[in-house]
Tab-separated table of C-alpha atoms in Angstrom:
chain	number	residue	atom	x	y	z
W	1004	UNK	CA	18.202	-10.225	2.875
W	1005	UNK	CA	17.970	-13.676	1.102
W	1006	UNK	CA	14.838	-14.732	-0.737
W	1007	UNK	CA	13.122	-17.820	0.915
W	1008	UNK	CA	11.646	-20.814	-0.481
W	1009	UNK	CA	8.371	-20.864	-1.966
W	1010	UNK	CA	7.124	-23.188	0.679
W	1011	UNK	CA	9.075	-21.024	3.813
W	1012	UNK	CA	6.984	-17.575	2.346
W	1013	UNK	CA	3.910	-19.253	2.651
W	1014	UNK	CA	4.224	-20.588	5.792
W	1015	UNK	CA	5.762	-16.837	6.993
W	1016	UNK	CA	2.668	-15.553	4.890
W	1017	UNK	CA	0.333	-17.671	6.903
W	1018	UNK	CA	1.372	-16.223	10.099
W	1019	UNK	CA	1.230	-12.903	8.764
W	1020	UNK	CA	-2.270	-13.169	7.686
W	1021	UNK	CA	-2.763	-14.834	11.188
W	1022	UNK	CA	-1.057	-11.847	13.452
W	1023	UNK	CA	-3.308	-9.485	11.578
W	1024	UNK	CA	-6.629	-11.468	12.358
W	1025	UNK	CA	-6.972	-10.322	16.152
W	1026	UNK	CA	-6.190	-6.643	15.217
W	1027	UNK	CA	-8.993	-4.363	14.000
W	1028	UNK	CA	-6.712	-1.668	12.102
W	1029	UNK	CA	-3.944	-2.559	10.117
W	1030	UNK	CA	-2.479	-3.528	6.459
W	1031	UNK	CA	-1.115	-6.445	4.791
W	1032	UNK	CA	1.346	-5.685	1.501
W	1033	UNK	CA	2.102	-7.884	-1.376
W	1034	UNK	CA	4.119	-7.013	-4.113
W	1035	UNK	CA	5.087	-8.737	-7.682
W	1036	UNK	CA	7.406	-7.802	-10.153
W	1037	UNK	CA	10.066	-9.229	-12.585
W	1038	UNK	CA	13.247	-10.036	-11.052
W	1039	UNK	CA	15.679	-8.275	-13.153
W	1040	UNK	CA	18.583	-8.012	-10.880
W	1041	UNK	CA	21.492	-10.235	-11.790
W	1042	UNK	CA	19.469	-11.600	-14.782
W	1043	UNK	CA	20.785	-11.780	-18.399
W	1044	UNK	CA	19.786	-9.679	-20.969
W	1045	UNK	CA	21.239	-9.585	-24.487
W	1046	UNK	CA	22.676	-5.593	-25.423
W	1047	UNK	CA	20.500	-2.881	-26.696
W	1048	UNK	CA	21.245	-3.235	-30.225
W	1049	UNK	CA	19.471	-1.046	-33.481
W	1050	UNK	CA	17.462	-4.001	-33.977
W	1051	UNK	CA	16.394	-4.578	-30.401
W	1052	UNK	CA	15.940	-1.006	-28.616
W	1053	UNK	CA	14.383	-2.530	-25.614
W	1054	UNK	CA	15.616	-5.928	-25.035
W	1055	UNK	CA	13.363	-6.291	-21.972
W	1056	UNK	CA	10.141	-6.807	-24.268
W	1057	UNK	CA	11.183	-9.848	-26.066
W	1058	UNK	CA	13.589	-11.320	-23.426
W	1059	UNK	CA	15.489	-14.801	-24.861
W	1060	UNK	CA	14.383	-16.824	-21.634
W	1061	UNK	CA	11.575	-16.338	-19.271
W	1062	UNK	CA	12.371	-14.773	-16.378
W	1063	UNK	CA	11.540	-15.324	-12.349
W	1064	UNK	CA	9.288	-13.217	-10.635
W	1065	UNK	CA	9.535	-11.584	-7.387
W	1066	UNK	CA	6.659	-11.539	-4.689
W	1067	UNK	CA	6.789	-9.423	-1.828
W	1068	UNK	CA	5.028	-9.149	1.532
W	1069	UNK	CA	5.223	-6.969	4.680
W	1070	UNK	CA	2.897	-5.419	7.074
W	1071	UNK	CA	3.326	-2.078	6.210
W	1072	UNK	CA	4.815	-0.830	9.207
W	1073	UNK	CA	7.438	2.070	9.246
W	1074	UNK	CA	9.413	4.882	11.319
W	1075	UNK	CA	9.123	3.591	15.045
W	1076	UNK	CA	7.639	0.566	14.368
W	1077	UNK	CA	10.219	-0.334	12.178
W	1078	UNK	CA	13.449	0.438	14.754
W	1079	UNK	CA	11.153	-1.593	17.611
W	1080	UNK	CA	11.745	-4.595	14.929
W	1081	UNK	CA	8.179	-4.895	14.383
W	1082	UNK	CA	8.376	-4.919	10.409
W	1083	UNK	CA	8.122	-8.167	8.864
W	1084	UNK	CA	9.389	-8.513	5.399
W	1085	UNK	CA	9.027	-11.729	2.945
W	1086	UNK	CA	9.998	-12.436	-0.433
W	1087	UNK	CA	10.439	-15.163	-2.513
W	1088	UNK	CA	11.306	-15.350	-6.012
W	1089	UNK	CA	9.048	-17.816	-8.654
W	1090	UNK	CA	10.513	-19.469	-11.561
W	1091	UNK	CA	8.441	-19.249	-14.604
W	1092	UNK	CA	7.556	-22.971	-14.683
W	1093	UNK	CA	6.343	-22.760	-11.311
W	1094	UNK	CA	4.078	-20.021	-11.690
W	1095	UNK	CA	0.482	-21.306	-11.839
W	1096	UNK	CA	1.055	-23.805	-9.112
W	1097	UNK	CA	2.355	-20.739	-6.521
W	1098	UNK	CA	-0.444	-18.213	-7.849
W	1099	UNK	CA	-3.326	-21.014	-6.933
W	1100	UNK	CA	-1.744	-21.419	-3.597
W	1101	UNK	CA	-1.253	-18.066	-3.031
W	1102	UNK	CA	-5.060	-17.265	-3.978
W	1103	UNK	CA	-6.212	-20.030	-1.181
W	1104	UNK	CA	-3.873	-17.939	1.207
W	1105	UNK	CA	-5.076	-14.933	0.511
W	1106	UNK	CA	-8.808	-16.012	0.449
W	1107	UNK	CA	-8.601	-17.697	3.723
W	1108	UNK	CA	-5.795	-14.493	5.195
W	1109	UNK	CA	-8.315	-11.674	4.133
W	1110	UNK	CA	-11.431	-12.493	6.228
W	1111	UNK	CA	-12.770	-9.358	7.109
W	1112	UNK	CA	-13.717	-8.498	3.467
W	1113	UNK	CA	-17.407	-8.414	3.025
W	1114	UNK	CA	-18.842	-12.166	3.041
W	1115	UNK	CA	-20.926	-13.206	0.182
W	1116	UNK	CA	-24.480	-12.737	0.943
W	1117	UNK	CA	-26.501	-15.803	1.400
W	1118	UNK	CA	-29.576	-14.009	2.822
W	1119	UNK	CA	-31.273	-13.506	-0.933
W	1120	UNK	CA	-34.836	-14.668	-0.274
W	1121	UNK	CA	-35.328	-11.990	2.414
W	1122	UNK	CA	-33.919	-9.802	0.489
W	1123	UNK	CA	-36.237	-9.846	-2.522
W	1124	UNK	CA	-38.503	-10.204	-0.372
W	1125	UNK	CA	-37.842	-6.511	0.703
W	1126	UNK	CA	-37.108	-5.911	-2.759
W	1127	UNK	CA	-36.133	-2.263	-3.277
W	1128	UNK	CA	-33.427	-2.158	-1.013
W	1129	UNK	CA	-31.854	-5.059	-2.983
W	1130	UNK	CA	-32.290	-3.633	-6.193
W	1131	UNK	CA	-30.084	-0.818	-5.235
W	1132	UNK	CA	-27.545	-2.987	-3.944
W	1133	UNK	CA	-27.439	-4.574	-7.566
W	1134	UNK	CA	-27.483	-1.613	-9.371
W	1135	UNK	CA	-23.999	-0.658	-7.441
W	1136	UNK	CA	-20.233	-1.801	-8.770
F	806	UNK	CA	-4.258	7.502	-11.776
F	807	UNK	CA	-7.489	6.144	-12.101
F	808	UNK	CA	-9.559	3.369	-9.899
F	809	UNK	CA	-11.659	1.441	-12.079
F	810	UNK	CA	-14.760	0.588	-11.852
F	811	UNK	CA	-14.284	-3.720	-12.831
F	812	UNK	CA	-11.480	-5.508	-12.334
F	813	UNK	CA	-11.976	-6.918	-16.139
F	814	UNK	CA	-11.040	-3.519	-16.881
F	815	UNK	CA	-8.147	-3.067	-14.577
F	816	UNK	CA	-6.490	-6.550	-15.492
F	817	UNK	CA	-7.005	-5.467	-19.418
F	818	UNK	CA	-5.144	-2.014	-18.969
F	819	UNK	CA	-2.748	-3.376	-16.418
F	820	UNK	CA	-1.925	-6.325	-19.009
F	821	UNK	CA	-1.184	-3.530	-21.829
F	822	UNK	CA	1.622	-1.700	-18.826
F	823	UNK	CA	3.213	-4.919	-18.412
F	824	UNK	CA	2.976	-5.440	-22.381
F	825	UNK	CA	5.058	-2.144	-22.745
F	826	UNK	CA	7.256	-1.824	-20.068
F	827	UNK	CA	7.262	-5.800	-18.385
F	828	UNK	CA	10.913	-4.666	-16.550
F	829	UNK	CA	10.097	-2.022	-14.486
F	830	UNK	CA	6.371	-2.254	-13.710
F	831	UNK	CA	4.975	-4.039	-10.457
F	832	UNK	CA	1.643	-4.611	-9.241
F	833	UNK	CA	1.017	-4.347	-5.354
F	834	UNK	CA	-1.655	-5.508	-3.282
F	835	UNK	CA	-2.623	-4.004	-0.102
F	836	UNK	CA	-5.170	-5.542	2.134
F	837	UNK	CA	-5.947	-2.614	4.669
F	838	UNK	CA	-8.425	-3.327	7.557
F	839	UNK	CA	-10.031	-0.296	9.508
F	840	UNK	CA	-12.039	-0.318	12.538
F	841	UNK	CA	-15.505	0.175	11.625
F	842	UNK	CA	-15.835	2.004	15.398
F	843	UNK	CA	-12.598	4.101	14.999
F	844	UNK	CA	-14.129	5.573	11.481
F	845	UNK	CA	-17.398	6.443	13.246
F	846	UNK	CA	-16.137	7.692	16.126
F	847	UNK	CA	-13.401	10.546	14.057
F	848	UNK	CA	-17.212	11.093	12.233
F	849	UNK	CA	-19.075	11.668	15.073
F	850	UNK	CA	-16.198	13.735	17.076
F	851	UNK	CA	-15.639	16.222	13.705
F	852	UNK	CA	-19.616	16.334	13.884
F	853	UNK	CA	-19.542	17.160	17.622
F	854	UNK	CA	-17.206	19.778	16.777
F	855	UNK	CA	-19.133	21.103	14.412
F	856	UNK	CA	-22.384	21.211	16.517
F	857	UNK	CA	-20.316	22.322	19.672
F	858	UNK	CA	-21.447	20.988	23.087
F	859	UNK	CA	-24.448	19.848	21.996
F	860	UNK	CA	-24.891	16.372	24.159
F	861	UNK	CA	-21.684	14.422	23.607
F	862	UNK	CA	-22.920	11.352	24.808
F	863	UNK	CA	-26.079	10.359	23.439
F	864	UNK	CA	-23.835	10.196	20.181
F	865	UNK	CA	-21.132	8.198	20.978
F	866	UNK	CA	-23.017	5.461	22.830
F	867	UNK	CA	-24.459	4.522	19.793
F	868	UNK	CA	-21.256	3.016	17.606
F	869	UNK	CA	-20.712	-0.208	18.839
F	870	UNK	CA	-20.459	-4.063	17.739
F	871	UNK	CA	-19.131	-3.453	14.192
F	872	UNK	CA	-17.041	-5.630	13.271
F	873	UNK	CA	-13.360	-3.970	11.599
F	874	UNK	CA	-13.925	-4.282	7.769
F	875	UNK	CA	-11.302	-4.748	5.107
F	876	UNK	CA	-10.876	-3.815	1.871
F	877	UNK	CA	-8.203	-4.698	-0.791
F	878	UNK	CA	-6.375	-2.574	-3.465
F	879	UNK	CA	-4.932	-3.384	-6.603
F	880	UNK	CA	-2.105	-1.287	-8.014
F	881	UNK	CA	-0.165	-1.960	-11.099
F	882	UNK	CA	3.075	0.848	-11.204
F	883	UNK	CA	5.025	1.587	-13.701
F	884	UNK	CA	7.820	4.142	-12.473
F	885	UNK	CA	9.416	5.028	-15.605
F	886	UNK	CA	6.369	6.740	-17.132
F	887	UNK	CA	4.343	7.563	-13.695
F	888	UNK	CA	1.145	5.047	-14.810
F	889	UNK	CA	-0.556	3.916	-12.256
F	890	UNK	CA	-3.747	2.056	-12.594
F	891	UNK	CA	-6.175	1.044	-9.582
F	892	UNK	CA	-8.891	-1.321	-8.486
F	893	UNK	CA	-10.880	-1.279	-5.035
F	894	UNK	CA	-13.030	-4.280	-3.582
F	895	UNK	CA	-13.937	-5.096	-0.383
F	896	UNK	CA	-15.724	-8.216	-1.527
F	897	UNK	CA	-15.037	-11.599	-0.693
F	898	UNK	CA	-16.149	-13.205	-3.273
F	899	UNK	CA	-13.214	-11.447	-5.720
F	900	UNK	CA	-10.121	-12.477	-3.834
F	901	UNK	CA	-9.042	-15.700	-5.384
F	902	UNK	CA	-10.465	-14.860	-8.514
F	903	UNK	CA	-8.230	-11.207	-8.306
F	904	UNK	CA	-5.257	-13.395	-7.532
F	905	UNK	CA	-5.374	-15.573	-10.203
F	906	UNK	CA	-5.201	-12.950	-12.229
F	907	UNK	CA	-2.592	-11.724	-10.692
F	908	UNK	CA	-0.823	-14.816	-11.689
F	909	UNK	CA	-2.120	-14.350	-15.531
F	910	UNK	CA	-0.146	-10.811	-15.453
F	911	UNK	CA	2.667	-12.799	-13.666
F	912	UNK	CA	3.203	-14.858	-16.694
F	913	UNK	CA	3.282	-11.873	-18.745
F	914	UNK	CA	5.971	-10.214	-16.145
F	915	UNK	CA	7.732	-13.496	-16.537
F	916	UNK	CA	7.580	-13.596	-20.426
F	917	UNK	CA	5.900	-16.393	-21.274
F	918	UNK	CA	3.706	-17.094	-24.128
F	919	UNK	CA	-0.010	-17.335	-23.197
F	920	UNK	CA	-1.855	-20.170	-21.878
F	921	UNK	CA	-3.121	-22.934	-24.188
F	922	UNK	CA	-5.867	-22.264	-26.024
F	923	UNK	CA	-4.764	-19.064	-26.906
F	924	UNK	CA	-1.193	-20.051	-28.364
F	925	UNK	CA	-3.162	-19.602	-31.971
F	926	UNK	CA	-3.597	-16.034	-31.149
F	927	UNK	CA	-0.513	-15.247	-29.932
F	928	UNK	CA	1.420	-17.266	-32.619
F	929	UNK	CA	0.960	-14.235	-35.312
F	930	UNK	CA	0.248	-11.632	-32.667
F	931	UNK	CA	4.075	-10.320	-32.248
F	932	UNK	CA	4.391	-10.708	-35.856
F	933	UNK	CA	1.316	-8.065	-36.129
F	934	UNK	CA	2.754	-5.998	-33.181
F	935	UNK	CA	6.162	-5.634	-34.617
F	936	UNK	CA	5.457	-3.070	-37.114
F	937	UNK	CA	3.049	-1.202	-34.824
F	938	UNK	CA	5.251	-2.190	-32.010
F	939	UNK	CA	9.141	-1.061	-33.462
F	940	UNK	CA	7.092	2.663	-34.067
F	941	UNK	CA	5.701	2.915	-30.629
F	942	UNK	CA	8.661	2.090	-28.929
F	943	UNK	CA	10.722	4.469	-31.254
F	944	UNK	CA	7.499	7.357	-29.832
F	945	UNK	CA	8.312	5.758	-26.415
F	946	UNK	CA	12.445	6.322	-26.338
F	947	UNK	CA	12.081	9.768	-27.884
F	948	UNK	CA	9.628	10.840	-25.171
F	949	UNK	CA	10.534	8.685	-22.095
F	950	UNK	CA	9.918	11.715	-19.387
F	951	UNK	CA	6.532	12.640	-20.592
F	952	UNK	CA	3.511	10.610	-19.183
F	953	UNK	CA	0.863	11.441	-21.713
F	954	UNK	CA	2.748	10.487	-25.169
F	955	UNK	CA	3.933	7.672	-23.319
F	956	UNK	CA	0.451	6.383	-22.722
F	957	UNK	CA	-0.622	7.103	-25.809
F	958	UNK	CA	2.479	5.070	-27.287
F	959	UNK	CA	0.978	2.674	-25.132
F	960	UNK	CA	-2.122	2.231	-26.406
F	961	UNK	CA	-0.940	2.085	-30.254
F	962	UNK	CA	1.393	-0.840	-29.096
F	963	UNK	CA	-1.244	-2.690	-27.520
F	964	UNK	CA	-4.062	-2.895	-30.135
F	965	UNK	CA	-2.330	-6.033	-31.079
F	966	UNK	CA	-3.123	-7.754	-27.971
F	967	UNK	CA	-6.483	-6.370	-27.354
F	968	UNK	CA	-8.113	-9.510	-28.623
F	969	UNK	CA	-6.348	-11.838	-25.944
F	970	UNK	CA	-7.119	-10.004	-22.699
F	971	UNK	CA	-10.491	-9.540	-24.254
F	972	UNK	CA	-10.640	-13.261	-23.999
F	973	UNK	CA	-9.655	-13.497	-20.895
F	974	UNK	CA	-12.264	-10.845	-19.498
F	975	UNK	CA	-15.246	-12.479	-21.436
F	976	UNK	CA	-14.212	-15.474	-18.647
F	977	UNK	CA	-14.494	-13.233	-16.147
F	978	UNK	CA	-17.722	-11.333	-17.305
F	979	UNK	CA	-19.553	-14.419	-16.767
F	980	UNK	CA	-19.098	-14.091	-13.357
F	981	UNK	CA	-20.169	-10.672	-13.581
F	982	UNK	CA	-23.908	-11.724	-15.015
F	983	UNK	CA	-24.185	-14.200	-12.353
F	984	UNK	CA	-23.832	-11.587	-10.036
F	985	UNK	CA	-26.311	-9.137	-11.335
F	986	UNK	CA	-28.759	-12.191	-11.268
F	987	UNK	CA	-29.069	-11.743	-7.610
């Protein structure tokens, strides 16, 4: 399956995150890892045992996303797959887009609570909320 | 394969992987959401079990009105050597700031050099890593199949780079003290 764009997986991303919003069950899966396929890289030599760790250019990354659905679901075409591939120089710019995806996707993680002063005001309950991870 | 307990902690470690094996190791993030009523209700029927006929109803009426909650997982894989290294949140708050980072280990999977500010450091770090580095990756091709000398290769190669990432997670630790402030 060809890569898309950058701009066509975030779009496809978008929806994703949107499908899963009405659903209370369910999982979202990104992946990233070096491309490597198809990609130069000089001979393992004496001098270089591992070419991979000192690579002559930078090389693209890979980002994946599906929905994590297998078996049955998968046959009844319900498995959506993305993946895009990042060029080094584009990196930051897709991460900090990504991140505002993600933060707005992921909206049943636990908000940030806003209710302090009653909270202190109870006081010992909120102390053992702080003491946690 | 251990979850740990910050994610200063898990983005330090995961860095060192991707320092020693940056081809084959890949970081995946799962955002899972359960229903909050599903979860009570396999609690309350294993409980009813347990009790056995002792008035279903009275505790089942009660879950209701939760709404499903999410939580995300960080992984970082390497599947040469088996590593895996694991952080949980299900906090808001973390998820652009756990991205980014994602992207700062995505520059390292990409081979670039690091970010401005610390090009000074990095400038004479591979020249420091080299001699550590050549002898850890001589450890690492004689014992490729075995997890724990691979680790520990590992951790000899990346003492060179300990100083950056602990850069990078004295950033993030300020977030952490605001945190506790509350």
């Amino acid at each position: 399956m060809a890569h898309s764009s950058n701009d066509e997986f975030f779009a496809k991303l978008v929806e994703l995150f949107d499908y899963r919003k009405g659903k209370d069950h369910g999982s979202i899966v990104l992946t990233q890892k070096r491309l490597t396929y198809d990609q130069p890289l000089p001979e393992a030599t004496s001098d270089t045992i591992l070419p991979d760790l000192h690579p002559p250019q930078p090389m693209p990354i890979l980002i994946r996303a599906t929905n994590a659905k297998g078996k049955e679901k998968r046959r009844a075409k319900e498995k959506v797959k993305l993946s895009t591939v990042v060029d080094a120089d584009n990196l930051p710019a897709f991460f900090e887009r990504y991140a505002e995806v993600c933060k707005v996707g992921m909206n049943t993680l636990k908000p940030r609570d806003r209710r302090r002063k009653g909270k202190a005001k109870k006081k010992k309950g909120g102390a053992a909320a702080v003491g946690g991870p | 394969m251990p979850y740990y307990d910050t994610s200063q902690e898990w983005l330090r470690q995961s860095a060192l992987l991707l320092e020693a094996r940056p081809s084959t190791t890949r970081i995946t993030t799962k955002y899972h959401i359960t229903a909050s009523s599903a979860r009570r209700r396999a609690r309350d029927l294993k409980r009813l079990k347990a009790q056995q006929e002792s008035e279903p109803t009275t505790t089942t009426t009660s879950t209701t009105t939760k709404p499903p909650r999410g939580f995300l997982t960080l992984k970082t894989f390497d599947p040469h050597s088996g590593t895996t290294l694991k952080y949980k949140t299900t906090k808001a708050a973390e998820v652009s700031r756990l991205i980014l980072s994602l992207g700062q280990l995505g520059r390292r999977m990409a081979a670039l050099p690091e970010p401005e500010g610390r090009d000074a450091v990095m400038a004479d770090a591979p020249v420091a890593t080299e001699g550590g580095g050549e002898a850890a990756v001589v450890v690492e091709e004689k014992e490729k199949k075995s997890e724990p000398a691979t680790t520990a290769g590992k951790g000899g190669q990346g003492q060179g780079q300990g100083q950056q990432s602990g850069g990078g997670g004295g950033g993030v630790g300020k977030g952490k003290k605001k945190k506790g402030k509350k």
